[in-house]
Each structure stands twice: as C-alpha cells, then as structure tokens.
XYZ file of C-alpha atoms in Angstrom:
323
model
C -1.809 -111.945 -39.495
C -2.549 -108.288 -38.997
C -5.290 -106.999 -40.456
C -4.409 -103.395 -41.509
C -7.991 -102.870 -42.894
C -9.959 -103.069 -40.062
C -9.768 -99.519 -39.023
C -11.677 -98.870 -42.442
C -14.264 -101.254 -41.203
C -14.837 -99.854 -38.093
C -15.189 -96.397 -39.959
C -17.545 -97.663 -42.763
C -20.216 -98.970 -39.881
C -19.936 -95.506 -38.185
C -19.820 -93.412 -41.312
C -19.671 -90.197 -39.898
C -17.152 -89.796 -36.918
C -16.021 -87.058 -34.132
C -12.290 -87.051 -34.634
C -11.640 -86.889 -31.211
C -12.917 -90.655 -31.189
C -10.437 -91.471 -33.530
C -7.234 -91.440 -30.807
C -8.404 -93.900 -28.520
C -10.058 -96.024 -31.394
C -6.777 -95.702 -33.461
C -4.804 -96.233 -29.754
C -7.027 -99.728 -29.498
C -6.675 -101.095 -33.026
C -3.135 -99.522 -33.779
C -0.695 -102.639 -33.379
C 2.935 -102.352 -32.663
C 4.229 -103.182 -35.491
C 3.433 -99.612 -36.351
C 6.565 -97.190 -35.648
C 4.880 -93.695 -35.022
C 6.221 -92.786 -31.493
C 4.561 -88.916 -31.555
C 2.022 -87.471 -29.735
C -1.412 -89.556 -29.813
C -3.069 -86.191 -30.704
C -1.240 -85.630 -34.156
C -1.312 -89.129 -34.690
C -4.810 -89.237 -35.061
C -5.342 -86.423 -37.175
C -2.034 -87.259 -38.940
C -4.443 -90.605 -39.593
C -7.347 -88.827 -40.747
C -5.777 -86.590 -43.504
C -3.892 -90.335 -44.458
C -7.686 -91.318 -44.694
C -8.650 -88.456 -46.763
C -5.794 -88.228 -48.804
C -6.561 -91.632 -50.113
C -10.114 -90.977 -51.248
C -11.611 -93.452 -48.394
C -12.849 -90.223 -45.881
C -13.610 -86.332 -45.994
C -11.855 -85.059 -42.907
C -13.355 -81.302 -42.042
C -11.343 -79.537 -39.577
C -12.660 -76.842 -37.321
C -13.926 -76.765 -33.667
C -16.150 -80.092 -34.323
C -13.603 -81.811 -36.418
C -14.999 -84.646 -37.666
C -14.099 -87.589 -40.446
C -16.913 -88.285 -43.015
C -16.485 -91.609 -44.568
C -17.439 -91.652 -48.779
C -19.225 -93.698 -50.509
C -17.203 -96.540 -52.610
C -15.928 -95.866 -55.907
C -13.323 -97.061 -58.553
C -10.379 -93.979 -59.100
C -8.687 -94.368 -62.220
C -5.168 -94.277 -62.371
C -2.761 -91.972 -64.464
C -0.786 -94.641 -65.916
C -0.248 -94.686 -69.623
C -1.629 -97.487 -71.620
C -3.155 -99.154 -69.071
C -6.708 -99.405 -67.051
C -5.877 -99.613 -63.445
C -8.359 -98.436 -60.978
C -8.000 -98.514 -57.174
C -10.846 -99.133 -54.793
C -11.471 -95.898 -52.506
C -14.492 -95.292 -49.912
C -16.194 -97.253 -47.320
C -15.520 -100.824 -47.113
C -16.191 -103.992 -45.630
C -15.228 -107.083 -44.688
C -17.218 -108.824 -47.296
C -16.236 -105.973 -49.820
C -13.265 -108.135 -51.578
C -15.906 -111.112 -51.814
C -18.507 -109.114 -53.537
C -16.050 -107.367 -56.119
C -14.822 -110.501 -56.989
C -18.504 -112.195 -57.383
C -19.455 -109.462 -59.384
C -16.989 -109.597 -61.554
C -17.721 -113.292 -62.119
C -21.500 -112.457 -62.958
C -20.227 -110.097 -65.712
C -17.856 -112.473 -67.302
C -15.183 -109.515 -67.674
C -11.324 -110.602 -67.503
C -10.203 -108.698 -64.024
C -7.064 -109.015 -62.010
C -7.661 -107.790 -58.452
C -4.978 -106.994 -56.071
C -4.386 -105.998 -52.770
C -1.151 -104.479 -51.675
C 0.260 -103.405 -48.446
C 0.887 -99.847 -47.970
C 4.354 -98.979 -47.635
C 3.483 -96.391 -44.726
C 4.114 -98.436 -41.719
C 3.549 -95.808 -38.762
C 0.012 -95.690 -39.332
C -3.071 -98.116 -39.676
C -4.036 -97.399 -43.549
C -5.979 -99.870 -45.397
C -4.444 -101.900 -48.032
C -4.693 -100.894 -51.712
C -7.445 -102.733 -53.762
C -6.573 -102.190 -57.388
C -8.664 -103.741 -60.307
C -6.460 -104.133 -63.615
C -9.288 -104.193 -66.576
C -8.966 -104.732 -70.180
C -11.092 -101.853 -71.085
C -12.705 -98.665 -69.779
C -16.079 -99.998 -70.343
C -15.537 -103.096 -68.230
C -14.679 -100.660 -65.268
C -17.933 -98.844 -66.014
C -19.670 -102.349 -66.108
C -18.628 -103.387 -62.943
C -19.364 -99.695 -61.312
C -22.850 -100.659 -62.897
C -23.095 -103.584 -61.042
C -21.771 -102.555 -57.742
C -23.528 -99.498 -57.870
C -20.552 -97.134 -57.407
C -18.991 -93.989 -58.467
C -16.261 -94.393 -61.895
C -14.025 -92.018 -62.849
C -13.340 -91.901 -66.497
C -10.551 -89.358 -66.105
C -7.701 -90.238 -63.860
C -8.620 -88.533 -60.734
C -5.353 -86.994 -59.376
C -5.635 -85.561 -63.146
C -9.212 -84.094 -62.056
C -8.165 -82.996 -58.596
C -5.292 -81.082 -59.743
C -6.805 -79.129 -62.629
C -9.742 -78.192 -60.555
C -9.225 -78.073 -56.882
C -8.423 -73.965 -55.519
C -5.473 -72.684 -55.849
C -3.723 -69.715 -54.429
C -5.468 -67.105 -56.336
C -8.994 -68.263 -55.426
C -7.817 -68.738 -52.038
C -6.644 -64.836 -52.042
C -10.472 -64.469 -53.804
C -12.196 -65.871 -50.901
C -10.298 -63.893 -48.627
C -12.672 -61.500 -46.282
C -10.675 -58.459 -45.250
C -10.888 -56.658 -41.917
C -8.851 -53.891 -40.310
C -5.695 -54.958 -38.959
C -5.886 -55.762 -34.866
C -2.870 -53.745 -33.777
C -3.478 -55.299 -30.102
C -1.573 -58.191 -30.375
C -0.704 -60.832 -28.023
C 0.359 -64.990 -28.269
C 1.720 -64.102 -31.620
C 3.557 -66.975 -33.869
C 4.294 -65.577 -37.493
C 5.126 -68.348 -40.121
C 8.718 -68.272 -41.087
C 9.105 -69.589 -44.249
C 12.578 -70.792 -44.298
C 12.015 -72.845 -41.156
C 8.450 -74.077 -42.158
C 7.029 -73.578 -39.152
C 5.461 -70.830 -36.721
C 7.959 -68.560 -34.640
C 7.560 -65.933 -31.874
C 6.631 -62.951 -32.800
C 6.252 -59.459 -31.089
C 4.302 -58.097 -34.157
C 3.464 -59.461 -37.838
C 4.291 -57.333 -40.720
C 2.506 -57.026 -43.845
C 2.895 -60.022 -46.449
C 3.347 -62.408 -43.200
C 1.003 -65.131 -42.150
C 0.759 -65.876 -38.811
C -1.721 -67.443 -35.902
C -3.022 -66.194 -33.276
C -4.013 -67.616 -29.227
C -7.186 -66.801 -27.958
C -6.240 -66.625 -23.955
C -9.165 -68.626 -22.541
C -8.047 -70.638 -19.614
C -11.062 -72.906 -19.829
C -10.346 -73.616 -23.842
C -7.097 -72.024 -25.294
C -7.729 -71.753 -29.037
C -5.545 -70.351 -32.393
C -6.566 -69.189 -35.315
C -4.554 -67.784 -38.507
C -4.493 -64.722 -40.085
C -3.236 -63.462 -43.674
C -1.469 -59.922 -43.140
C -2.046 -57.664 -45.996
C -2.528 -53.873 -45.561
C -5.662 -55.161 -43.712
C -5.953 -59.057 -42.536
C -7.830 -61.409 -43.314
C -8.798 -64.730 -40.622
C -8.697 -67.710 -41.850
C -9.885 -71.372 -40.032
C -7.872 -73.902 -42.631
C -3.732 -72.866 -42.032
C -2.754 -75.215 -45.126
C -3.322 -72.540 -47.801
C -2.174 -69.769 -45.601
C 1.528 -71.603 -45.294
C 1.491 -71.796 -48.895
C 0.843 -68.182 -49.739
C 3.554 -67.158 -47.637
C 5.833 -69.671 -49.214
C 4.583 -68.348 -52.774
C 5.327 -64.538 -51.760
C 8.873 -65.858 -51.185
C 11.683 -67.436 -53.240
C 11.476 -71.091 -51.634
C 11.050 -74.004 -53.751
C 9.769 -76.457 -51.010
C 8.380 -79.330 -53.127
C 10.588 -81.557 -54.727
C 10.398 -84.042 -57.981
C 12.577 -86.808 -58.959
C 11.456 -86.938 -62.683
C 13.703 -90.427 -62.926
C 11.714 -92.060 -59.759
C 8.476 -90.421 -60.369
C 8.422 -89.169 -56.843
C 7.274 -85.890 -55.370
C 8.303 -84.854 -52.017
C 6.642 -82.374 -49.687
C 7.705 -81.265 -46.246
C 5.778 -82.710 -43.715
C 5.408 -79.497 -42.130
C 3.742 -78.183 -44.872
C 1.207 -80.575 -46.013
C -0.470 -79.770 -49.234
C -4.339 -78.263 -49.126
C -6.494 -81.534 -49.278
C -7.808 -82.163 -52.129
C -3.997 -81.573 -53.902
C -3.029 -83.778 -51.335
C -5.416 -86.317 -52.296
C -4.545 -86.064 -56.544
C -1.038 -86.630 -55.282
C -2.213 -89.992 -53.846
C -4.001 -90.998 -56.208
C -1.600 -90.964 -58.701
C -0.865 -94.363 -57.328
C -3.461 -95.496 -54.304
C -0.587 -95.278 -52.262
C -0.492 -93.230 -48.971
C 2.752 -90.904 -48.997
C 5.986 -92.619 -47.455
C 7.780 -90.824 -44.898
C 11.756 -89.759 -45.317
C 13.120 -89.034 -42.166
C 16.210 -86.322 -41.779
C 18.795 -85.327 -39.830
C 16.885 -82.319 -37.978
C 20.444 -81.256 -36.566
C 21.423 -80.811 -39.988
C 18.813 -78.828 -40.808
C 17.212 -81.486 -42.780
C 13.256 -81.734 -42.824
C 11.188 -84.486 -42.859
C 9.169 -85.457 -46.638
C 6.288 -87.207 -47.183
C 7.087 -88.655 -50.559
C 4.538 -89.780 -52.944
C 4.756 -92.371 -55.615
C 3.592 -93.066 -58.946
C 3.536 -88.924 -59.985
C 3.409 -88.422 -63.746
C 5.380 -84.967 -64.309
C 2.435 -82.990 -65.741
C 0.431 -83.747 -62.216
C 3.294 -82.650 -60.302
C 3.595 -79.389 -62.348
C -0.048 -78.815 -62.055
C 0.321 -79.054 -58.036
C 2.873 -76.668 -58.125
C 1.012 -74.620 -60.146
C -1.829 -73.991 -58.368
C 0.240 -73.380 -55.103
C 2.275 -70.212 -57.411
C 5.229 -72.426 -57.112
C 8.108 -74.218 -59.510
C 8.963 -78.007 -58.741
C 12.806 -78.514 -57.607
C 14.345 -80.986 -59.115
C 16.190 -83.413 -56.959
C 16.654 -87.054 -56.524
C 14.882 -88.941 -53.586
C-alpha cells in the first residue's frame, strides 16, 4: 500500500531543505501512480508550494530556494457548528500513534481521521483531522502534545491579515526606469502569462534576463513612471491583473469551490488560507488549451466570506461560475 506520507517524513528529519534536493528526492519516492508528466523542475517546486500551501513547510524562493519544514500544530477549520482541526507541520511515523495515546491520557471524546488527498499528480501527505467536542479539548490536547492551536479558523486569519495589493505597492522601492532593454517578456494579462516584448510601457509588469552564459537569471519589474524590481513574481501578476478588468478567480457559491488559474497562483500565504479552509491541497481541472481554456487549481471547502476576503486583498471581484 503506498504510503503517500513518507515524503513528509523524510522532510521532518531534515527540517530545513535546499529545494534543489527536492527533484531527485521527490523523483525517488514519487510512485507512478502519480499522473504529473511535466518537467521534473516545476514539479518540484510545484511540490513545495503544495507543501506550503498546506501549512506542513515555509517554501522561500530566491537564488537559495529552500523549504523550511514548521513545527506541528492543530489549524482550525471554518466550518460552522463544528470543531474540526487538521494536523499541519512536521510529522512522523509514530506521529498518528502519539496523537492517539494522548488523547487516551486525557480522556477527551476524539475522532481522528486520515484522508487521502484528492491531488493525485503529486506526493502530498494525507489529511489528519481531529473532530472534538469542544474548543477546550483541542487546546487540551495542544497542551499535551506541546503544539501550536489556533482558536480562530486559520484560512479566516490568513486572509484578513496576510499583504495585499496595496501594501505590496507600499513596499515597493522605486528606481529610474532602465530604458536599455533587452530579453524582455511583459505579462499579458489576458493570456496569463509572459510575452515578448520589444519595450514595457507604464502600468505593465514584466521580467527581465540577465545574459550570463555561465548562470542565465530573470527577475521582475513593476513599470510605473519609474520601476520598481521585485524577487517574488506572484504579487506582481496580480497587480497587473488588478489594473485591468479581468476577473480571473472563480467561485461556485453552490459547491463551495474557488478556482484559480494555475498560471497565476495566489501569493502564499492566501494560497495557504485557501487550503486551509479544508486541509485539502487544491485539485487540478484540466482544459482544452486549444480552446483557449486554462487550467484551475480548485480548492474545496471555501466559505464565501474567505473567498471574498482573497479577492479582496488582490483588488479583485470573485466571478461567479459553476465548477
């Protein structure tokens, strides 16, 4: 029986990790009974924003990418009239075994379970979810186990606080424009992805290649009447979407589901309240590219007002559609 936890494991004994060890240890341990067929490269850091999304890693990108494992803790989640927690963070294989022995010394009333996630192109844990009778039994067992409780639903937490666009345009560091341009791809924000370009124009985000034959890099820049360079691209698609009429994220209010293009991935820690709304890494809907269909990521379990918030913080309005 395949163990779809084991990556976790491996991660958990490392705790800190060079992302570029994380293709040929995801190659190794990645059965194939997984379906991704794309480039190793993405796959792995398709992998470690999975990881991070879910609460179980920090991934930093930059020139030393690298994927942080956090410590375990018990995310609450946003569903009404009920105290349902899911188990996030480093983990072992004696993890389930002490949960459940703890919760045996307490003498609380706990129904664990572990659930497949419905992602099957990449090696992501199973869900651990802990169904409680009360909020103080959750903080009991956090007591006992020595781990972090949240007494707010997190993807609530996430989505009120995280940045938004505004205080990404506050943290913005402005420069005089280059006007020597060169290896120019501007962000077209009807296709969702990065086009040739002779020259950006003002309002455009675009990226840049450094020409270094011995190691090629990009970087991004925000065009204003000055610019303004940026490492992280994922806010820098979004306020280009936001200066523009697209509605890219979508909501089915019947299904609870919230779909964003995979070529736009949400900043992180959006991306992560988003998952958390159910412990659930995002499912994938596939499209007919000829079409001009895109591909979603489509997460589960989204109560309306965390949707809205996510939207909110990216200057956007949710489009209602069914999924």
């Amino acid at each position: 029986m395949l163990n779809r936890t084991r990556l976790l494991h491996v991660l958990s004994a490392r705790c800190v990790i060079d992302a570029k060890k994380i293709r040929p240890l995801s190659n190794f341990l990645t059965p194939s009974s997984c379906e991704y067929d794309g480039p190793p490269g993405l796959r792995a850091y398709n992998l470690c924003r999975l990881f991070d999304m879910l609460g179980h890693a920090d991934y930093q990108r930059g020139s030393r990418s690298r994927l942080m494992v956090s410590r375990p803790s018990l995310s609450k989640l946003p569903i009404l009239g009920r105290h349902l927690y899911t188990v996030a963070g480093a983990r072992t294989e004696s993890s389930d075994s002490i949960i459940r022995d703890a919760i045996s010394s307490l003498g609380i009333h706990v129904s664990p379970t572990e659930t497949t996630q419905p992602n099957a192109e990449f090696l992501t844990p199973d869900r651990i979810t802990l169904d409680f009778e009360s909020p103080e039994d959750a903080g009991r067992l956090s007591e006992r186990l020595d781990i972090n409780c949240s007494e707010v639903p997190s993807a609530w937490t996430l989505a009120c606080f995280s940045d938004g666009i505004e205080e990404f345009e506050n943290s913005l560091e402005w420069h005089p424009r280059n006007l020597t341009f060169g290896g120019v791809e501007v962000y077209d924000v009807g296709k969702l992805h990065f086009v040739d370009s002779p020259a950006p124009t003002e309002g455009e985000f675009f990226c840049r290649t450094l020409a270094n034959p011995a190691s090629p890099s990009r970087y991004y820049v925000v065009n204003g009447p000055n610019e303004a360079r940026i490492d992280e691209p994922d806010f820098g698609r979004f306020w280009a979407i936001s200066n523009s009429n697209i509605a890219p994220i979508i909501f089915d209010s019947r299904n609870h589901l919230m779909g964003v293009p995979i070529a736009t991935p949400l900043p992180r820690l959006l991306a992560r309240s988003a998952c958390l709304c159910s412990g659930l890494a995002p499912m994938i809907r596939r499209s007919l590219r000829r079409a001009g269909g895109r591909d979603y990521f489509l997460f589960s379990a989204v109560p309306f007002p965390v949707a809205q918030k996510i939207a909110e913080k990216l200057n956007l309005t949710l489009s209602p559609q069914a999924l």
